[in-house]
Amino acid sequence: MEDELGLPHGAFTKLDDEADEIFYEPPRLVCHIDEGAIAALTGFYRNLLPPNGVLLDLMSSWVSHLPPEIAYKEVVGHGMNAAELAANPRLNRWFIQNLNRETSLPLGDASLDAAMICVSIQYLQRPIAILRPGAPLVISFSNRCFWTKAVAIWRSLDDDGHVHLVEHYLRQAGLARIDTHRLAEWVEDVSDPIFAVVGRR
């Protein structure tokens, strides 16, 4: 997989190679980006995600940052912690799956209108096997992460490098139309940055 992506050997190794299920076992009912970044992402979702659509929230948690005033036909959540997913009021249904071990999503022939990965792309070790939805895919990320669980290539790059890496993932996954947005700026000790890369077929 690494050779196919043209990335260095060991690009997807982690400092903590213990099973992901162990790391994610304790619920973390916290926000991983600050209020300004959350507001910027919610505003972006408001303008991009189709009302009354079917959404897939991959690598979700107890909050999806969706605009509260917009109703969706269904929001399907995926994550690694049952307590977090059960606490998310926007999810109509959810499932637990270690995407670094099993990349086939149990969605059958479900028709999706959009999919999202919020501040978690840095943990995928087999990203191309996952990033194949027929619907538009929104990948958002900041400069925060669980350092020991982020892959080596992510740890080696700065914000611009992260943008180029996610764009590269989407191109390799066959998404021909890629748009990149800087939603919030980083100010040291003041505000988190937030980026969104959108891929469409």
mmCIF file of N, CA, C and O in Angstrom, residues 27-101:
data_model
loop_
_atom_site.group_PDB
_atom_site.id
_atom_site.type_symbol
_atom_site.label_atom_id
_atom_site.label_comp_id
_atom_site.label_asym_id
_atom_site.label_seq_id
_atom_site.Cartn_x
_atom_site.Cartn_y
_atom_site.Cartn_z
ATOM 1 N N PRO A 27 -14.138 6.282 27.362
ATOM 2 C CA PRO A 27 -14.855 7.353 26.649
ATOM 3 C C PRO A 27 -14.145 8.694 26.851
ATOM 4 O O PRO A 27 -13.651 8.986 27.942
ATOM 5 N N ARG A 28 -14.091 9.474 25.779
ATOM 6 C CA ARG A 28 -13.508 10.807 25.843
ATOM 7 C C ARG A 28 -14.582 11.799 25.392
ATOM 8 O O ARG A 28 -14.701 12.094 24.205
ATOM 9 N N LEU A 29 -15.351 12.284 26.341
ATOM 10 C CA LEU A 29 -16.451 13.190 26.019
ATOM 11 C C LEU A 29 -15.944 14.635 26.055
ATOM 12 O O LEU A 29 -16.404 15.463 26.837
ATOM 13 N N VAL A 30 -14.996 14.899 25.181
ATOM 14 C CA VAL A 30 -14.392 16.230 25.065
ATOM 15 C C VAL A 30 -14.383 16.620 23.597
ATOM 16 O O VAL A 30 -14.526 15.776 22.705
ATOM 17 N N CYS A 31 -14.203 17.912 23.336
ATOM 18 C CA CYS A 31 -14.057 18.393 21.963
ATOM 19 C C CYS A 31 -12.574 18.481 21.629
ATOM 20 O O CYS A 31 -11.771 18.948 22.441
ATOM 21 N N HIS A 32 -12.219 18.056 20.442
ATOM 22 C CA HIS A 32 -10.821 17.994 20.050
ATOM 23 C C HIS A 32 -10.367 19.224 19.262
ATOM 24 O O HIS A 32 -9.214 19.292 18.836
ATOM 25 N N ILE A 33 -11.256 20.162 19.051
ATOM 26 C CA ILE A 33 -10.933 21.466 18.473
ATOM 27 C C ILE A 33 -11.689 22.515 19.270
ATOM 28 O O ILE A 33 -12.658 22.202 19.963
ATOM 29 N N ASP A 34 -11.247 23.779 19.191
ATOM 30 C CA ASP A 34 -11.859 24.809 20.019
ATOM 31 C C ASP A 34 -13.163 25.319 19.410
ATOM 32 O O ASP A 34 -13.570 24.922 18.315
ATOM 33 N N GLU A 35 -13.820 26.210 20.145
ATOM 34 C CA GLU A 35 -15.156 26.674 19.740
ATOM 35 C C GLU A 35 -15.144 27.385 18.389
ATOM 36 O O GLU A 35 -16.077 27.238 17.604
ATOM 37 N N GLY A 36 -14.097 28.167 18.121
ATOM 38 C CA GLY A 36 -14.028 28.853 16.834
ATOM 39 C C GLY A 36 -13.913 27.895 15.674
ATOM 40 O O GLY A 36 -14.568 28.069 14.635
ATOM 41 N N ALA A 37 -13.086 26.867 15.824
ATOM 42 C CA ALA A 37 -12.933 25.865 14.765
ATOM 43 C C ALA A 37 -14.222 25.074 14.580
ATOM 44 O O ALA A 37 -14.622 24.757 13.452
ATOM 45 N N ILE A 38 -14.884 24.752 15.696
ATOM 46 C CA ILE A 38 -16.162 24.039 15.611
ATOM 47 C C ILE A 38 -17.187 24.870 14.864
ATOM 48 O O ILE A 38 -17.893 24.370 13.975
ATOM 49 N N ALA A 39 -17.292 26.153 15.195
ATOM 50 C CA ALA A 39 -18.263 27.026 14.526
ATOM 51 C C ALA A 39 -17.965 27.127 13.036
ATOM 52 O O ALA A 39 -18.884 27.118 12.205
ATOM 53 N N ALA A 40 -16.688 27.214 12.683
ATOM 54 C CA ALA A 40 -16.314 27.304 11.266
ATOM 55 C C ALA A 40 -16.678 26.019 10.530
ATOM 56 O O ALA A 40 -17.196 26.060 9.403
ATOM 57 N N LEU A 41 -16.428 24.880 11.154
ATOM 58 C CA LEU A 41 -16.764 23.606 10.514
ATOM 59 C C LEU A 41 -18.267 23.433 10.397
ATOM 60 O O LEU A 41 -18.772 22.985 9.353
ATOM 61 N N THR A 42 -19.008 23.790 11.434
ATOM 62 C CA THR A 42 -20.469 23.700 11.374
ATOM 63 C C THR A 42 -21.020 24.577 10.262
ATOM 64 O O THR A 42 -21.923 24.165 9.515
ATOM 65 N N GLY A 43 -20.490 25.776 10.115
ATOM 66 C CA GLY A 43 -20.918 26.649 9.025
ATOM 67 C C GLY A 43 -20.613 26.053 7.663
ATOM 68 O O GLY A 43 -21.412 26.181 6.726
ATOM 69 N N PHE A 44 -19.471 25.392 7.554
ATOM 70 C CA PHE A 44 -19.110 24.742 6.292
ATOM 71 C C PHE A 44 -20.068 23.605 5.983
ATOM 72 O O PHE A 44 -20.557 23.466 4.852
ATOM 73 N N TYR A 45 -20.352 22.777 6.990
ATOM 74 C CA TYR A 45 -21.326 21.707 6.820
ATOM 75 C C TYR A 45 -22.694 22.271 6.409
ATOM 76 O O TYR A 45 -23.390 21.689 5.566
ATOM 77 N N ARG A 46 -23.077 23.385 7.006
ATOM 78 C CA ARG A 46 -24.387 23.987 6.727
ATOM 79 C C ARG A 46 -24.551 24.280 5.238
ATOM 80 O O ARG A 46 -25.625 24.087 4.658
ATOM 81 N N ASN A 47 -23.491 24.733 4.613
ATOM 82 C CA ASN A 47 -23.550 25.121 3.207
ATOM 83 C C ASN A 47 -23.277 23.970 2.244
ATOM 84 O O ASN A 47 -23.616 24.059 1.062
ATOM 85 N N LEU A 48 -22.675 22.892 2.744
ATOM 86 C CA LEU A 48 -22.255 21.815 1.845
ATOM 87 C C LEU A 48 -23.135 20.577 1.920
ATOM 88 O O LEU A 48 -23.495 19.999 0.888
ATOM 89 N N LEU A 49 -23.497 20.167 3.126
ATOM 90 C CA LEU A 49 -24.222 18.905 3.279
ATOM 91 C C LEU A 49 -25.697 19.089 2.942
ATOM 92 O O LEU A 49 -26.316 20.060 3.382
ATOM 93 N N PRO A 50 -26.284 18.169 2.185
ATOM 94 C CA PRO A 50 -27.671 18.342 1.722
ATOM 95 C C PRO A 50 -28.697 18.113 2.826
ATOM 96 O O PRO A 50 -28.694 17.051 3.466
ATOM 97 N N PRO A 51 -29.580 19.081 3.092
ATOM 98 C CA PRO A 51 -30.664 18.847 4.040
ATOM 99 C C PRO A 51 -31.495 17.644 3.607
ATOM 100 O O PRO A 51 -31.675 17.384 2.418
ATOM 101 N N ASN A 52 -31.953 16.892 4.583
ATOM 102 C CA ASN A 52 -32.733 15.677 4.352
ATOM 103 C C ASN A 52 -31.926 14.591 3.632
ATOM 104 O O ASN A 52 -32.497 13.652 3.085
ATOM 105 N N GLY A 53 -30.594 14.730 3.633
ATOM 106 C CA GLY A 53 -29.752 13.717 3.016
ATOM 107 C C GLY A 53 -29.383 12.614 3.991
ATOM 108 O O GLY A 53 -29.635 12.692 5.195
ATOM 109 N N VAL A 54 -28.783 11.576 3.451
ATOM 110 C CA VAL A 54 -28.249 10.476 4.255
ATOM 111 C C VAL A 54 -26.744 10.693 4.384
ATOM 112 O O VAL A 54 -26.031 10.756 3.387
ATOM 113 N N LEU A 55 -26.273 10.827 5.626
ATOM 114 C CA LEU A 55 -24.875 11.144 5.888
ATOM 115 C C LEU A 55 -24.194 9.989 6.608
ATOM 116 O O LEU A 55 -24.806 9.312 7.429
ATOM 117 N N LEU A 56 -22.920 9.801 6.310
ATOM 118 C CA LEU A 56 -22.083 8.839 7.020
ATOM 119 C C LEU A 56 -21.000 9.610 7.756
ATOM 120 O O LEU A 56 -20.179 10.288 7.140
ATOM 121 N N ASP A 57 -21.014 9.524 9.080
ATOM 122 C CA ASP A 57 -20.040 10.208 9.921
ATOM 123 C C ASP A 57 -19.012 9.183 10.380
ATOM 124 O O ASP A 57 -19.187 8.512 11.393
ATOM 125 N N LEU A 58 -17.929 9.070 9.612
ATOM 126 C CA LEU A 58 -16.882 8.100 9.906
ATOM 127 C C LEU A 58 -15.981 8.605 11.023
ATOM 128 O O LEU A 58 -15.674 9.791 11.095
ATOM 129 N N MET A 59 -15.525 7.689 11.879
ATOM 130 C CA MET A 59 -14.615 8.020 12.974
ATOM 131 C C MET A 59 -15.234 9.114 13.842
ATOM 132 O O MET A 59 -14.596 10.089 14.214
ATOM 133 N N SER A 60 -16.496 8.936 14.148
ATOM 134 C CA SER A 60 -17.276 9.903 14.897
ATOM 135 C C SER A 60 -17.067 9.713 16.398
ATOM 136 O O SER A 60 -16.307 8.858 16.853
ATOM 137 N N SER A 61 -17.760 10.525 17.181
ATOM 138 C CA SER A 61 -17.681 10.426 18.632
ATOM 139 C C SER A 61 -19.009 10.895 19.222
ATOM 140 O O SER A 61 -20.065 10.626 18.656
ATOM 141 N N TRP A 62 -18.969 11.641 20.297
ATOM 142 C CA TRP A 62 -20.207 12.059 20.967
ATOM 143 C C TRP A 62 -20.804 13.316 20.353
ATOM 144 O O TRP A 62 -21.883 13.736 20.725
ATOM 145 N N VAL A 63 -20.117 13.919 19.386
ATOM 146 C CA VAL A 63 -20.612 15.124 18.723
ATOM 147 C C VAL A 63 -20.202 15.075 17.255
ATOM 148 O O VAL A 63 -19.110 14.599 16.923
ATOM 149 N N SER A 64 -21.088 15.530 16.377
ATOM 150 C CA SER A 64 -20.816 15.503 14.939
ATOM 151 C C SER A 64 -20.628 16.886 14.334
ATOM 152 O O SER A 64 -20.312 16.997 13.151
ATOM 153 N N HIS A 65 -20.854 17.943 15.096
ATOM 154 C CA HIS A 65 -20.680 19.329 14.640
ATOM 155 C C HIS A 65 -21.603 19.697 13.477
ATOM 156 O O HIS A 65 -21.308 20.625 12.719
ATOM 157 N N LEU A 66 -22.715 18.989 13.330
ATOM 158 C CA LEU A 66 -23.683 19.321 12.292
ATOM 159 C C LEU A 66 -24.516 20.519 12.719
ATOM 160 O O LEU A 66 -24.764 20.715 13.913
ATOM 161 N N PRO A 67 -24.985 21.345 11.786
ATOM 162 C CA PRO A 67 -25.825 22.484 12.152
ATOM 163 C C PRO A 67 -27.101 22.009 12.836
ATOM 164 O O PRO A 67 -27.826 21.165 12.298
ATOM 165 N N PRO A 68 -27.400 22.523 14.018
ATOM 166 C CA PRO A 68 -28.515 21.981 14.805
ATOM 167 C C PRO A 68 -29.878 22.214 14.192
ATOM 168 O O PRO A 68 -30.825 21.468 14.478
ATOM 169 N N GLU A 69 -30.020 23.245 13.345
ATOM 170 C CA GLU A 69 -31.335 23.581 12.799
ATOM 171 C C GLU A 69 -31.678 22.798 11.529
ATOM 172 O O GLU A 69 -32.800 22.901 11.030
ATOM 173 N N ILE A 70 -30.744 22.018 11.021
ATOM 174 C CA ILE A 70 -30.984 21.286 9.775
ATOM 175 C C ILE A 70 -31.269 19.821 10.088
ATOM 176 O O ILE A 70 -30.526 19.165 10.823
ATOM 177 N N ALA A 71 -32.347 19.307 9.513
ATOM 178 C CA ALA A 71 -32.707 17.899 9.683
ATOM 179 C C ALA A 71 -32.151 17.091 8.514
ATOM 180 O O ALA A 71 -32.173 17.542 7.361
ATOM 181 N N TYR A 72 -31.663 15.911 8.824
ATOM 182 C CA TYR A 72 -31.164 14.991 7.802
ATOM 183 C C TYR A 72 -31.999 13.716 7.843
ATOM 184 O O TYR A 72 -32.517 13.326 8.899
ATOM 185 N N LYS A 73 -32.138 13.086 6.713
ATOM 186 C CA LYS A 73 -32.940 11.862 6.651
ATOM 187 C C LYS A 73 -32.369 10.801 7.579
ATOM 188 O O LYS A 73 -33.102 10.125 8.316
ATOM 189 N N GLU A 74 -31.049 10.651 7.555
ATOM 190 C CA GLU A 74 -30.388 9.695 8.438
ATOM 191 C C GLU A 74 -28.919 10.084 8.568
ATOM 192 O O GLU A 74 -28.288 10.492 7.594
ATOM 193 N N VAL A 75 -28.406 9.952 9.782
ATOM 194 C CA VAL A 75 -26.975 10.118 10.023
ATOM 195 C C VAL A 75 -26.471 8.814 10.626
ATOM 196 O O VAL A 75 -26.886 8.413 11.717
ATOM 197 N N VAL A 76 -25.609 8.138 9.878
ATOM 198 C CA VAL A 76 -25.028 6.874 10.313
ATOM 199 C C VAL A 76 -23.642 7.171 10.881
ATOM 200 O O VAL A 76 -22.815 7.813 10.221
ATOM 201 N N GLY A 77 -23.399 6.732 12.092
ATOM 202 C CA GLY A 77 -22.126 6.998 12.733
ATOM 203 C C GLY A 77 -21.260 5.765 12.829
ATOM 204 O O GLY A 77 -21.744 4.646 12.964
ATOM 205 N N HIS A 78 -19.967 5.997 12.754
ATOM 206 C CA HIS A 78 -18.986 4.934 12.981
ATOM 207 C C HIS A 78 -17.982 5.446 14.000
ATOM 208 O O HIS A 78 -17.641 6.636 14.021
ATOM 209 N N GLY A 79 -17.489 4.580 14.850
ATOM 210 C CA GLY A 79 -16.467 4.976 15.793
ATOM 211 C C GLY A 79 -15.873 3.775 16.484
ATOM 212 O O GLY A 79 -16.049 2.635 16.052
ATOM 213 N N MET A 80 -15.156 4.051 17.595
ATOM 214 C CA MET A 80 -14.478 2.992 18.332
ATOM 215 C C MET A 80 -14.950 2.882 19.778
ATOM 216 O O MET A 80 -14.466 2.026 20.507
ATOM 217 N N ASN A 81 -15.865 3.756 20.175
ATOM 218 C CA ASN A 81 -16.309 3.734 21.568
ATOM 219 C C ASN A 81 -17.830 3.828 21.638
ATOM 220 O O ASN A 81 -18.411 4.824 21.203
ATOM 221 N N ALA A 82 -18.461 2.808 22.201
ATOM 222 C CA ALA A 82 -19.919 2.741 22.220
ATOM 223 C C ALA A 82 -20.530 3.856 23.058
ATOM 224 O O ALA A 82 -21.565 4.416 22.684
ATOM 225 N N ALA A 83 -19.913 4.195 24.181
ATOM 226 C CA ALA A 83 -20.471 5.246 25.032
ATOM 227 C C ALA A 83 -20.472 6.589 24.322
ATOM 228 O O ALA A 83 -21.430 7.365 24.430
ATOM 229 N N GLU A 84 -19.404 6.889 23.598
ATOM 230 C CA GLU A 84 -19.343 8.146 22.854
ATOM 231 C C GLU A 84 -20.426 8.191 21.782
ATOM 232 O O GLU A 84 -21.140 9.193 21.638
ATOM 233 N N LEU A 85 -20.551 7.122 21.011
ATOM 234 C CA LEU A 85 -21.522 7.104 19.915
ATOM 235 C C LEU A 85 -22.949 7.151 20.447
ATOM 236 O O LEU A 85 -23.813 7.824 19.880
ATOM 237 N N ALA A 86 -23.214 6.457 21.540
ATOM 238 C CA ALA A 86 -24.551 6.460 22.135
ATOM 239 C C ALA A 86 -24.929 7.843 22.649
ATOM 240 O O ALA A 86 -26.113 8.187 22.715
ATOM 241 N N ALA A 87 -23.940 8.648 23.011
ATOM 242 C CA ALA A 87 -24.192 9.989 23.533
ATOM 243 C C ALA A 87 -24.384 11.029 22.441
ATOM 244 O O ALA A 87 -24.742 12.170 22.738
ATOM 245 N N ASN A 88 -24.158 10.648 21.187
ATOM 246 C CA ASN A 88 -24.261 11.598 20.071
ATOM 247 C C ASN A 88 -25.722 11.706 19.622
ATOM 248 O O ASN A 88 -26.266 10.773 19.026
ATOM 249 N N PRO A 89 -26.372 12.849 19.858
ATOM 250 C CA PRO A 89 -27.809 12.959 19.549
ATOM 251 C C PRO A 89 -28.104 13.029 18.057
ATOM 252 O O PRO A 89 -29.267 12.872 17.667
ATOM 253 N N ARG A 90 -27.098 13.258 17.215
ATOM 254 C CA ARG A 90 -27.357 13.379 15.779
ATOM 255 C C ARG A 90 -27.326 12.043 15.047
ATOM 256 O O ARG A 90 -27.722 11.973 13.879
ATOM 257 N N LEU A 91 -26.872 11.003 15.698
ATOM 258 C CA LEU A 91 -26.758 9.707 15.030
ATOM 259 C C LEU A 91 -28.068 8.932 15.134
ATOM 260 O O LEU A 91 -28.586 8.716 16.220
ATOM 261 N N ASN A 92 -28.581 8.498 13.996
ATOM 262 C CA ASN A 92 -29.766 7.643 13.979
ATOM 263 C C ASN A 92 -29.407 6.186 14.249
ATOM 264 O O ASN A 92 -30.199 5.424 14.810
ATOM 265 N N ARG A 93 -28.230 5.790 13.815
ATOM 266 C CA ARG A 93 -27.697 4.465 14.118
ATOM 267 C C ARG A 93 -26.185 4.539 14.004
ATOM 268 O O ARG A 93 -25.649 5.479 13.406
ATOM 269 N N TRP A 94 -25.524 3.570 14.604
ATOM 270 C CA TRP A 94 -24.071 3.608 14.602
ATOM 271 C C TRP A 94 -23.511 2.198 14.702
ATOM 272 O O TRP A 94 -24.207 1.253 15.058
ATOM 273 N N PHE A 95 -22.226 2.082 14.374
ATOM 274 C CA PHE A 95 -21.539 0.797 14.475
ATOM 275 C C PHE A 95 -20.093 1.038 14.877
ATOM 276 O O PHE A 95 -19.532 2.115 14.657
ATOM 277 N N ILE A 96 -19.504 0.036 15.482
ATOM 278 C CA ILE A 96 -18.112 0.080 15.923
ATOM 279 C C ILE A 96 -17.290 -0.821 15.017
ATOM 280 O O ILE A 96 -17.688 -1.951 14.723
ATOM 281 N N GLN A 97 -16.166 -0.314 14.573
ATOM 282 C CA GLN A 97 -15.300 -1.102 13.697
ATOM 283 C C GLN A 97 -13.899 -0.510 13.698
ATOM 284 O O GLN A 97 -13.733 0.714 13.627
ATOM 285 N N ASN A 98 -12.900 -1.369 13.787
ATOM 286 C CA ASN A 98 -11.507 -0.945 13.686
ATOM 287 C C ASN A 98 -11.136 -0.880 12.211
ATOM 288 O O ASN A 98 -10.868 -1.891 11.578
ATOM 289 N N LEU A 99 -11.120 0.320 11.652
ATOM 290 C CA LEU A 99 -10.869 0.486 10.217
ATOM 291 C C LEU A 99 -9.430 0.185 9.835
ATOM 292 O O LEU A 99 -9.139 -0.009 8.645
ATOM 293 N N ASN A 100 -8.544 0.146 10.796
ATOM 294 C CA ASN A 100 -7.163 -0.232 10.485
ATOM 295 C C ASN A 100 -6.997 -1.733 10.358
ATOM 296 O O ASN A 100 -5.969 -2.206 9.871
ATOM 297 N N ARG A 101 -8.023 -2.476 10.766
ATOM 298 C CA ARG A 101 -7.984 -3.927 10.620
ATOM 299 C C ARG A 101 -8.995 -4.408 9.588
ATOM 300 O O ARG A 101 -8.717 -5.320 8.799
#
